[in-house]
Short mmCIF file of C-alpha atoms and ligand atoms in Angstrom, two decimals:
data_model
loop_
_atom_site.label_atom_id
_atom_site.label_comp_id
_atom_site.label_asym_id
_atom_site.label_seq_id
_atom_site.Cartn_x
_atom_site.Cartn_y
_atom_site.Cartn_z
CA MET A 1 0.00 0.00 0.00
CA MET A 2 1.48 3.29 -1.07
CA TYR A 3 -0.82 5.47 0.97
CA ASP A 4 -2.29 5.05 4.42
CA ILE A 5 -5.80 3.87 3.66
CA ASN A 6 -7.09 4.32 7.21
CA LYS A 7 -5.94 7.90 7.20
CA VAL A 8 -7.45 8.42 3.74
CA ARG A 9 -10.79 6.99 4.88
CA GLU A 10 -10.96 9.62 7.63
CA ASP A 11 -11.14 12.26 4.91
CA PHE A 12 -14.51 10.79 3.83
CA PRO A 13 -16.99 11.26 6.71
CA ILE A 14 -19.73 9.24 4.98
CA LEU A 15 -17.60 6.07 5.16
CA ALA A 16 -18.11 6.03 8.94
CA ARG A 17 -21.90 5.70 8.55
CA GLN A 18 -23.87 2.69 9.66
CA ILE A 19 -26.60 1.39 7.35
CA TYR A 20 -29.26 -0.80 9.04
CA GLY A 21 -26.84 -1.01 11.97
CA LYS A 22 -24.02 -2.33 9.75
CA PRO A 23 -20.87 -0.46 8.70
CA LEU A 24 -21.38 1.01 5.23
CA VAL A 25 -19.51 -0.89 2.51
CA TYR A 26 -19.69 1.50 -0.41
CA LEU A 27 -19.06 -0.34 -3.68
CA ASP A 28 -20.98 1.90 -6.08
CA ASN A 29 -18.08 4.12 -7.07
CA GLY A 30 -18.77 3.64 -10.77
CA ALA A 31 -22.03 5.54 -10.29
CA THR A 32 -20.53 8.24 -8.12
CA THR A 33 -17.69 8.55 -5.63
CA GLN A 34 -17.81 9.92 -2.09
CA LYS A 35 -16.29 13.31 -1.37
CA PRO A 36 -13.35 14.11 0.88
CA ARG A 37 -13.64 16.97 3.37
CA GLN A 38 -11.18 18.98 1.28
CA VAL A 39 -13.72 19.13 -1.55
CA VAL A 40 -16.81 19.88 0.55
CA GLU A 41 -14.96 22.47 2.62
CA ALA A 42 -13.76 24.25 -0.52
CA MET A 43 -17.40 24.59 -1.61
CA VAL A 44 -18.57 25.86 1.76
CA ASP A 45 -15.68 28.29 1.93
CA GLU A 46 -16.39 29.67 -1.51
CA TYR A 47 -20.10 30.17 -0.81
CA TYR A 48 -19.39 31.76 2.59
CA ASN A 49 -16.47 33.95 1.64
CA VAL A 50 -16.05 34.50 -2.07
CA ASN A 51 -19.32 33.99 -3.93
CA ALA A 52 -19.92 36.31 -6.90
CA ASN A 53 -20.67 35.67 -10.56
CA VAL A 54 -17.57 35.10 -12.64
CA HIS A 55 -16.16 36.98 -15.66
CA ARG A 56 -18.63 39.87 -15.64
CA GLY A 57 -17.76 41.84 -12.53
CA VAL A 58 -15.19 44.54 -11.88
CA HIS A 59 -15.60 44.18 -8.13
CA PHE A 60 -13.23 42.32 -5.85
CA LEU A 61 -15.33 39.20 -5.19
CA SER A 62 -16.13 38.68 -8.86
CA GLN A 63 -12.43 38.93 -9.71
CA GLN A 64 -11.57 36.48 -6.96
CA ALA A 65 -14.26 33.98 -8.03
CA THR A 66 -13.07 34.32 -11.64
CA ASP A 67 -9.47 33.68 -10.59
CA LEU A 68 -10.50 30.50 -8.73
CA HIS A 69 -12.61 29.34 -11.69
CA GLU A 70 -9.81 29.90 -14.20
CA ALA A 71 -7.23 28.36 -11.88
CA SER A 72 -9.46 25.28 -11.87
CA ARG A 73 -9.30 25.16 -15.64
CA GLU A 74 -5.53 25.15 -15.35
CA ALA A 75 -5.74 22.37 -12.73
CA VAL A 76 -7.79 20.24 -15.16
CA ARG A 77 -5.38 21.00 -17.99
CA ARG A 78 -2.45 19.87 -15.88
CA PHE A 79 -4.28 16.76 -14.64
CA ILE A 80 -4.97 15.38 -18.13
CA ASN A 81 -1.92 17.08 -19.68
CA ALA A 82 -3.76 19.12 -22.31
CA ARG A 83 -1.64 21.57 -24.24
CA SER A 84 -3.66 24.66 -23.38
CA THR A 85 -6.53 25.78 -21.14
CA ASP A 86 -8.26 26.83 -24.40
CA GLU A 87 -8.83 23.09 -24.85
CA ILE A 88 -10.68 22.63 -21.54
CA VAL A 89 -14.44 23.25 -21.78
CA PHE A 90 -16.43 23.04 -18.56
CA THR A 91 -19.75 21.23 -18.86
CA ARG A 92 -22.21 19.63 -16.45
CA GLY A 93 -20.64 16.19 -16.91
CA THR A 94 -19.71 13.49 -19.40
CA THR A 95 -23.25 13.35 -20.77
CA GLU A 96 -23.37 17.06 -21.52
CA SER A 97 -19.85 16.96 -22.96
CA ILE A 98 -20.89 14.30 -25.46
CA ASN A 99 -24.18 16.02 -26.29
CA LEU A 100 -22.23 19.22 -26.95
CA LEU A 101 -19.82 17.42 -29.25
CA ALA A 102 -22.49 15.42 -31.09
CA PHE A 103 -24.48 18.59 -31.78
CA SER A 104 -21.57 20.81 -32.81
CA LEU A 105 -19.78 18.18 -34.88
CA GLY A 106 -23.08 17.26 -36.51
CA GLU A 107 -23.70 20.88 -37.49
CA ALA A 108 -20.17 21.38 -38.78
CA MET A 109 -19.52 18.27 -40.80
CA VAL A 110 -22.15 15.54 -40.94
CA LYS A 111 -24.23 14.95 -44.07
CA GLU A 112 -26.71 12.32 -45.17
CA GLY A 113 -25.07 8.91 -45.52
CA ASP A 114 -22.12 9.78 -43.28
CA GLU A 115 -21.16 7.30 -40.58
CA ILE A 116 -20.58 7.58 -36.83
CA VAL A 117 -18.77 4.70 -35.13
CA VAL A 118 -19.39 3.75 -31.49
CA SER A 119 -18.42 0.61 -29.59
CA ALA A 120 -20.60 -2.29 -28.42
CA MET A 121 -19.89 -1.43 -24.79
CA GLU A 122 -20.86 2.26 -24.73
CA HIS A 123 -22.88 3.87 -21.97
CA HIS A 124 -26.18 5.36 -23.21
CA SER A 125 -24.52 8.77 -22.85
CA ASP A 126 -22.17 7.84 -25.70
CA ILE A 127 -24.90 6.28 -27.85
CA VAL A 128 -28.04 8.38 -27.64
CA PRO A 129 -26.53 11.83 -28.48
CA TRP A 130 -25.00 10.26 -31.62
CA GLN A 131 -28.24 8.48 -32.48
CA MET A 132 -30.15 11.77 -32.13
CA MET A 133 -27.64 13.57 -34.35
CA CYS A 134 -27.75 10.75 -36.93
CA GLY A 135 -31.53 11.12 -36.95
CA ARG A 136 -31.28 14.86 -37.64
CA LYS A 137 -28.60 14.51 -40.31
CA GLY A 138 -29.57 11.23 -41.99
CA ALA A 139 -26.29 9.67 -40.87
CA VAL A 140 -25.74 6.03 -39.89
CA LEU A 141 -24.60 4.70 -36.51
CA ARG A 142 -22.16 1.79 -36.79
CA VAL A 143 -21.03 -0.43 -33.93
CA ILE A 144 -17.60 -1.98 -33.22
CA PRO A 145 -18.45 -5.53 -32.06
CA MET A 146 -16.83 -7.25 -29.10
CA THR A 147 -15.74 -10.77 -28.15
CA ASP A 148 -17.40 -12.84 -25.43
CA GLU A 149 -14.52 -11.86 -23.12
CA GLY A 150 -15.52 -8.22 -23.57
CA GLU A 151 -12.75 -7.00 -25.87
CA LEU A 152 -13.40 -4.86 -28.93
CA GLU A 153 -12.79 -6.48 -32.32
CA LEU A 154 -10.25 -4.11 -33.82
CA GLU A 155 -9.93 -6.01 -37.13
CA THR A 156 -13.61 -5.31 -37.69
CA LEU A 157 -13.10 -1.64 -36.82
CA GLU A 158 -10.35 -1.46 -39.44
CA GLY A 159 -12.84 -2.59 -42.09
CA MET A 160 -15.45 -0.09 -40.88
CA LEU A 161 -13.31 3.04 -41.31
CA ASN A 162 -13.88 4.76 -44.66
CA GLU A 163 -14.30 8.18 -46.27
CA ARG A 164 -17.81 8.52 -44.83
CA THR A 165 -16.68 7.98 -41.21
CA ARG A 166 -16.95 11.28 -39.29
CA ILE A 167 -15.89 10.20 -35.80
CA VAL A 168 -15.08 7.13 -33.69
CA CYS A 169 -16.45 7.23 -30.12
CA CYS A 170 -15.22 4.76 -27.56
CA THR A 171 -15.22 4.38 -23.82
CA HIS A 172 -11.80 4.21 -22.18
CA VAL A 173 -13.05 1.81 -19.48
CA SER A 174 -16.34 -0.09 -19.63
CA ASN A 175 -18.61 0.74 -16.69
CA VAL A 176 -20.06 -2.80 -16.92
CA LEU A 177 -17.21 -5.14 -17.90
CA GLY A 178 -14.25 -3.20 -16.55
CA THR A 179 -12.50 -3.64 -19.90
CA VAL A 180 -9.74 -1.09 -20.45
CA ASN A 181 -9.94 -0.49 -24.19
CA PRO A 182 -6.77 -0.02 -26.28
CA VAL A 183 -7.78 3.55 -27.03
CA LYS A 184 -4.33 4.67 -28.12
CA GLN A 185 -4.37 2.01 -30.82
CA ILE A 186 -7.93 2.95 -31.82
CA VAL A 187 -6.82 6.60 -32.17
CA LYS A 188 -3.92 5.52 -34.42
CA MET A 189 -6.23 3.43 -36.60
CA ALA A 190 -8.78 6.22 -36.96
CA HIS A 191 -6.14 8.87 -37.64
CA ALA A 192 -4.78 6.76 -40.49
CA HIS A 193 -8.15 7.52 -42.13
CA ASP A 194 -8.20 11.18 -40.94
CA VAL A 195 -11.04 10.35 -38.57
CA PRO A 196 -11.15 12.05 -35.14
CA VAL A 197 -11.74 10.09 -31.93
CA LEU A 198 -13.75 10.86 -28.80
CA ILE A 199 -12.81 8.94 -25.67
CA ASP A 200 -15.40 8.66 -22.91
CA GLY A 201 -13.18 8.89 -19.86
CA ALA A 202 -15.92 8.80 -17.21
CA GLN A 203 -14.58 5.49 -15.84
CA SER A 204 -10.86 6.00 -16.47
CA VAL A 205 -10.02 9.42 -15.02
CA PRO A 206 -10.88 8.32 -11.43
CA HIS A 207 -8.71 5.20 -11.64
CA MET A 208 -5.56 5.73 -13.72
CA PRO A 209 -3.23 8.43 -15.00
CA VAL A 210 -4.60 9.98 -18.19
CA ASP A 211 -2.53 11.98 -20.66
CA VAL A 212 -4.57 13.26 -23.58
CA GLN A 213 -1.48 14.23 -25.57
CA ASP A 214 -0.05 10.77 -25.19
CA LEU A 215 -3.37 9.19 -26.19
CA ASP A 216 -3.49 11.71 -29.06
CA CYS A 217 -7.30 11.62 -28.90
CA ASP A 218 -9.16 14.56 -30.43
CA PHE A 219 -11.82 14.75 -27.73
CA PHE A 220 -12.04 13.40 -24.18
CA ALA A 221 -14.97 13.65 -21.75
CA PHE A 222 -15.26 13.04 -18.00
CA SER A 223 -17.39 13.86 -14.95
CA GLY A 224 -16.27 15.57 -11.74
CA HIS A 225 -18.51 13.53 -9.44
CA LYS A 226 -16.90 10.24 -10.44
CA VAL A 227 -13.43 11.51 -9.49
CA TYR A 228 -14.26 12.54 -5.90
CA GLY A 229 -15.44 15.99 -7.01
CA PRO A 230 -18.87 17.62 -6.87
CA THR A 231 -21.90 16.88 -9.03
CA GLY A 232 -22.86 19.26 -11.79
CA VAL A 233 -19.46 19.73 -13.37
CA GLY A 234 -17.55 17.88 -16.05
CA VAL A 235 -15.10 18.47 -18.84
CA LEU A 236 -14.90 18.25 -22.58
CA TYR A 237 -11.31 18.30 -23.76
CA GLY A 238 -10.88 19.01 -27.46
CA LYS A 239 -7.82 19.69 -29.55
CA GLU A 240 -7.74 23.39 -30.32
CA GLU A 241 -7.80 22.86 -34.09
CA TRP A 242 -10.99 20.83 -33.72
CA LEU A 243 -12.75 23.13 -31.27
CA GLU A 244 -11.99 26.09 -33.55
CA LYS A 245 -13.84 24.34 -36.38
CA LEU A 246 -17.01 23.57 -34.40
CA PRO A 247 -19.94 25.96 -33.87
CA PRO A 248 -21.31 26.71 -30.37
CA TYR A 249 -23.78 24.35 -28.73
CA GLN A 250 -25.91 26.69 -26.60
CA GLY A 251 -26.34 30.47 -26.85
CA GLY A 252 -26.14 33.16 -24.19
CA GLY A 253 -23.80 34.43 -21.50
CA GLU A 254 -20.06 33.99 -21.82
CA MET A 255 -20.17 32.43 -25.31
CA ILE A 256 -20.88 35.76 -27.05
CA LYS A 257 -18.54 38.48 -28.27
CA ASN A 258 -21.11 40.89 -29.73
CA VAL A 259 -24.86 40.71 -30.18
CA THR A 260 -27.00 42.81 -32.49
CA TRP A 261 -30.53 42.08 -33.68
CA GLU A 262 -29.03 40.92 -36.94
CA ARG A 263 -26.29 38.62 -35.72
CA THR A 264 -24.04 37.43 -32.92
CA THR A 265 -20.31 36.90 -33.00
CA TYR A 266 -18.86 34.30 -30.69
CA ASN A 267 -16.24 34.43 -27.98
CA VAL A 268 -12.83 32.77 -28.23
CA LEU A 269 -12.06 29.27 -26.92
CA PRO A 270 -13.01 27.80 -24.55
CA TYR A 271 -15.78 30.31 -23.75
CA LYS A 272 -17.46 29.78 -27.12
CA PHE A 273 -18.82 26.53 -25.67
CA GLU A 274 -19.73 27.83 -22.20
CA ALA A 275 -23.16 29.48 -22.30
CA GLY A 276 -24.67 30.84 -19.09
CA THR A 277 -23.27 31.11 -15.59
CA PRO A 278 -20.92 28.18 -15.06
CA ASP A 279 -20.99 26.21 -11.83
CA TYR A 280 -17.91 28.07 -10.63
CA VAL A 281 -18.17 26.68 -7.09
CA ALA A 282 -18.13 23.16 -8.52
CA THR A 283 -15.19 23.88 -10.84
CA HIS A 284 -13.19 25.12 -7.86
CA ALA A 285 -14.14 22.02 -5.86
CA LEU A 286 -13.26 19.79 -8.81
CA ALA A 287 -9.77 21.30 -8.81
CA LYS A 288 -9.56 20.42 -5.10
CA ALA A 289 -10.60 16.83 -5.89
CA LEU A 290 -7.95 16.54 -8.61
CA GLU A 291 -5.40 17.98 -6.20
CA TYR A 292 -6.48 15.36 -3.64
CA VAL A 293 -6.05 12.35 -5.93
CA ALA A 294 -2.85 13.75 -7.43
CA ALA A 295 -1.39 14.02 -3.91
CA LEU A 296 -2.13 10.32 -3.32
CA GLY A 297 -0.74 9.62 -6.79
CA MET A 298 -2.83 8.23 -9.65
CA GLU A 299 -0.30 5.39 -10.06
CA ASN A 300 -0.80 4.48 -6.40
CA ILE A 301 -4.59 4.60 -6.71
CA TYR A 302 -4.34 2.43 -9.83
CA ALA A 303 -2.08 -0.10 -8.10
CA HIS A 304 -4.30 -0.25 -5.02
CA GLU A 305 -7.49 -0.75 -7.03
CA GLN A 306 -5.86 -3.32 -9.32
CA GLU A 307 -4.82 -5.36 -6.33
CA LEU A 308 -8.28 -5.08 -4.80
CA THR A 309 -9.97 -6.07 -8.07
CA GLN A 310 -7.73 -9.12 -8.50
CA TYR A 311 -8.46 -10.13 -4.91
CA ALA A 312 -12.21 -9.66 -5.46
CA LEU A 313 -12.15 -11.69 -8.70
CA GLU A 314 -10.22 -14.51 -7.04
CA ARG A 315 -12.56 -14.72 -4.08
CA MET A 316 -15.76 -14.24 -6.06
CA ARG A 317 -14.86 -16.92 -8.61
CA GLN A 318 -14.96 -19.45 -5.77
CA ILE A 319 -18.62 -18.73 -5.03
CA GLU A 320 -20.93 -21.46 -6.30
CA GLY A 321 -22.99 -20.44 -9.33
CA MET A 322 -20.96 -17.25 -9.84
CA ARG A 323 -20.95 -15.75 -13.34
CA ILE A 324 -18.65 -12.76 -13.85
CA PHE A 325 -19.20 -10.69 -16.98
CA GLY A 326 -16.07 -9.46 -18.73
CA ASP A 327 -12.73 -11.20 -18.80
CA ALA A 328 -10.55 -8.76 -20.71
CA ALA A 329 -6.79 -9.06 -20.43
CA HIS A 330 -6.61 -5.45 -19.23
CA ARG A 331 -9.42 -4.68 -16.81
CA ASP A 332 -10.22 -2.11 -14.19
CA ALA A 333 -11.98 -1.81 -10.84
CA VAL A 334 -15.47 -2.99 -11.85
CA VAL A 335 -16.91 -6.47 -11.29
CA SER A 336 -20.31 -7.29 -12.82
CA PHE A 337 -21.86 -10.58 -11.79
CA LEU A 338 -24.88 -12.83 -11.36
CA VAL A 339 -25.20 -15.83 -9.06
CA GLY A 340 -27.26 -18.85 -10.14
CA ASP A 341 -30.68 -17.64 -11.13
CA ILE A 342 -30.92 -15.00 -8.40
CA HIS A 343 -32.28 -11.79 -9.93
CA HIS A 344 -29.83 -8.88 -9.80
CA LEU A 345 -32.42 -6.72 -8.06
CA ASP A 346 -32.93 -9.32 -5.31
CA MET A 347 -29.19 -9.66 -4.80
CA GLY A 348 -28.72 -5.88 -4.64
CA THR A 349 -31.64 -5.37 -2.25
CA LEU A 350 -30.47 -8.08 0.15
CA LEU A 351 -26.85 -6.90 0.06
CA ASP A 352 -28.14 -3.45 0.94
CA ARG A 353 -29.71 -4.87 4.13
CA LEU A 354 -26.17 -5.92 5.06
CA GLY A 355 -24.90 -2.37 4.55
CA ILE A 356 -23.33 -3.17 1.18
CA ALA A 357 -24.06 -0.65 -1.57
CA VAL A 358 -23.81 -2.10 -5.08
CA ARG A 359 -25.59 -1.18 -8.31
CA THR A 360 -28.05 -3.43 -10.11
CA GLY A 361 -29.69 -3.28 -13.52
CA HIS A 362 -28.55 -2.49 -17.03
CA HIS A 363 -26.04 0.20 -15.96
CA CYS A 364 -27.20 2.51 -18.78
CA ALA A 365 -25.84 0.06 -21.34
CA GLU A 366 -28.91 -1.76 -22.68
CA PRO A 367 -27.38 -2.70 -26.05
CA LEU A 368 -24.50 -4.33 -24.15
CA MET A 369 -27.00 -6.26 -21.97
CA THR A 370 -28.69 -7.48 -25.16
CA ARG A 371 -25.28 -8.60 -26.49
CA LEU A 372 -24.69 -10.51 -23.24
CA GLY A 373 -28.22 -11.96 -23.36
CA ILE A 374 -29.19 -10.75 -19.87
CA SER A 375 -31.43 -8.03 -18.42
CA GLY A 376 -28.88 -6.75 -15.94
CA THR A 377 -26.10 -7.55 -13.49
CA VAL A 378 -25.02 -6.73 -9.98
CA ARG A 379 -22.01 -4.43 -10.13
CA ALA A 380 -19.40 -3.82 -7.47
CA SER A 381 -17.08 -0.94 -8.35
CA PHE A 382 -14.10 0.05 -6.26
CA GLY A 383 -12.58 3.37 -5.29
CA LEU A 384 -9.37 4.58 -3.71
CA TYR A 385 -10.73 4.09 -0.16
CA ASN A 386 -12.02 0.50 -0.46
CA THR A 387 -10.30 -2.28 1.48
CA ARG A 388 -9.79 -6.04 1.35
CA GLU A 389 -12.04 -6.29 4.41
CA GLU A 390 -14.81 -4.69 2.36
CA VAL A 391 -14.26 -7.25 -0.40
CA ASP A 392 -14.51 -9.96 2.28
CA ALA A 393 -17.78 -8.41 3.46
CA LEU A 394 -19.08 -8.45 -0.12
CA VAL A 395 -18.14 -12.10 -0.60
CA ALA A 396 -19.69 -13.09 2.75
CA GLY A 397 -22.80 -11.09 1.79
CA ILE A 398 -23.15 -12.80 -1.59
CA GLU A 399 -22.74 -16.21 0.07
CA LYS A 400 -25.36 -15.36 2.67
CA VAL A 401 -27.85 -14.19 0.04
CA SER A 402 -27.12 -17.30 -2.08
CA ARG A 403 -27.93 -19.57 0.87
CA MET A 404 -31.32 -17.85 1.23
CA PHE A 405 -32.33 -18.91 -2.31
N1 PLP B 1 -19.98 7.23 -19.66
C1 PLP B 1 -19.68 6.23 -18.82
C2 PLP B 1 -18.73 5.15 -19.25
C3 PLP B 1 -20.25 6.20 -17.54
O1 PLP B 1 -19.97 5.20 -16.70
C4 PLP B 1 -21.14 7.25 -17.17
C5 PLP B 1 -21.81 7.25 -15.86
O2 PLP B 1 -22.21 6.23 -15.32
C6 PLP B 1 -21.40 8.27 -18.09
C7 PLP B 1 -20.80 8.23 -19.31
C8 PLP B 1 -22.33 9.39 -17.76
O3 PLP B 1 -21.79 10.23 -16.79
P1 PLP B 1 -22.63 11.44 -16.19
O4 PLP B 1 -23.94 10.87 -15.73
O5 PLP B 1 -21.79 11.94 -15.08
O6 PLP B 1 -22.81 12.43 -17.28
#
């Protein structure tokens, strides 16, 4: 262990809660992570002592709030190693980032008969915005298939790329299977056909170091609340040359330069994509969250969670009737499973009575569920503060529930 997990857990007051008289075992980190004091206190402090709308004020507080907000943009830039803060667009989260991109890219460059490529294991947030845009533009959505182990079939992708392909969209880490996709290789393949790539980083940014220049992706989206930050804020990274080419998504506020009754000219990057008052308290708190995980070290968090996941897989595989979905060579801190013919909802509900929080259902990936031939799974997803004892509690819980059926 490269950080003191007991000390780290003290930063997260919620982890000390009892649920139905049992210590909380929080294994729903894929849905959202808990927040350290440092993040919550930054929000309280800003509301109590700094609060003023950003960018538009000459007064002291507005300047100070603006400085914090823009320093947060720099913190995000540094965290994912973007070249410039002009490439960091603040949004409400991964979903809004992808909706922004699908709309703007659709307006700029998609015509009837064009093709959009997504993968078989995308979250609805990286399917539906593209489907909606395809509907508006008469474009076609194409899907990279996957193997039974949960790995994308890259030979098939190679054959799918052509002069009609407008973008390839792929999740970095599957929120269901835990598969870590070879996104760097996918970027290389797409670039060979001059096709840009969006990576959905919702499930990678909280768990591993991410360097967008090294990945060479054209766009990258993630959510603050999944990386120990607040809700209501996320990021769309885009290479400057791409963002320059795309029209704004929403109108109003900071995205304008001049407005007359006849026409509006738009602000420079990244403000062109940031209409309305941003959640400047959340951006500041997100910077605090990134500072928090960076201080622990993303490599250390990755190593800790890898060890925990391997331990969980080993122990869970010994449970009678256990089916684990996803067996990719490179996988991350998510374990989706079913036991015998116990319904995922029953398993989740009974684990909850033992204080164990897991997610059940289709995990916003219905096409993937159809591919797997199931209606849903139980999903345990780990975070930086989870322990082997919590994995033991999960295993004991699953065994107890299994005995009841
Ligand atoms: N993409 C993936 C892979 C996810 O796991 C999630 C959230 O579960 C999302 C996108 C959507 O994130 P948000 O709801 O924060 O916009």
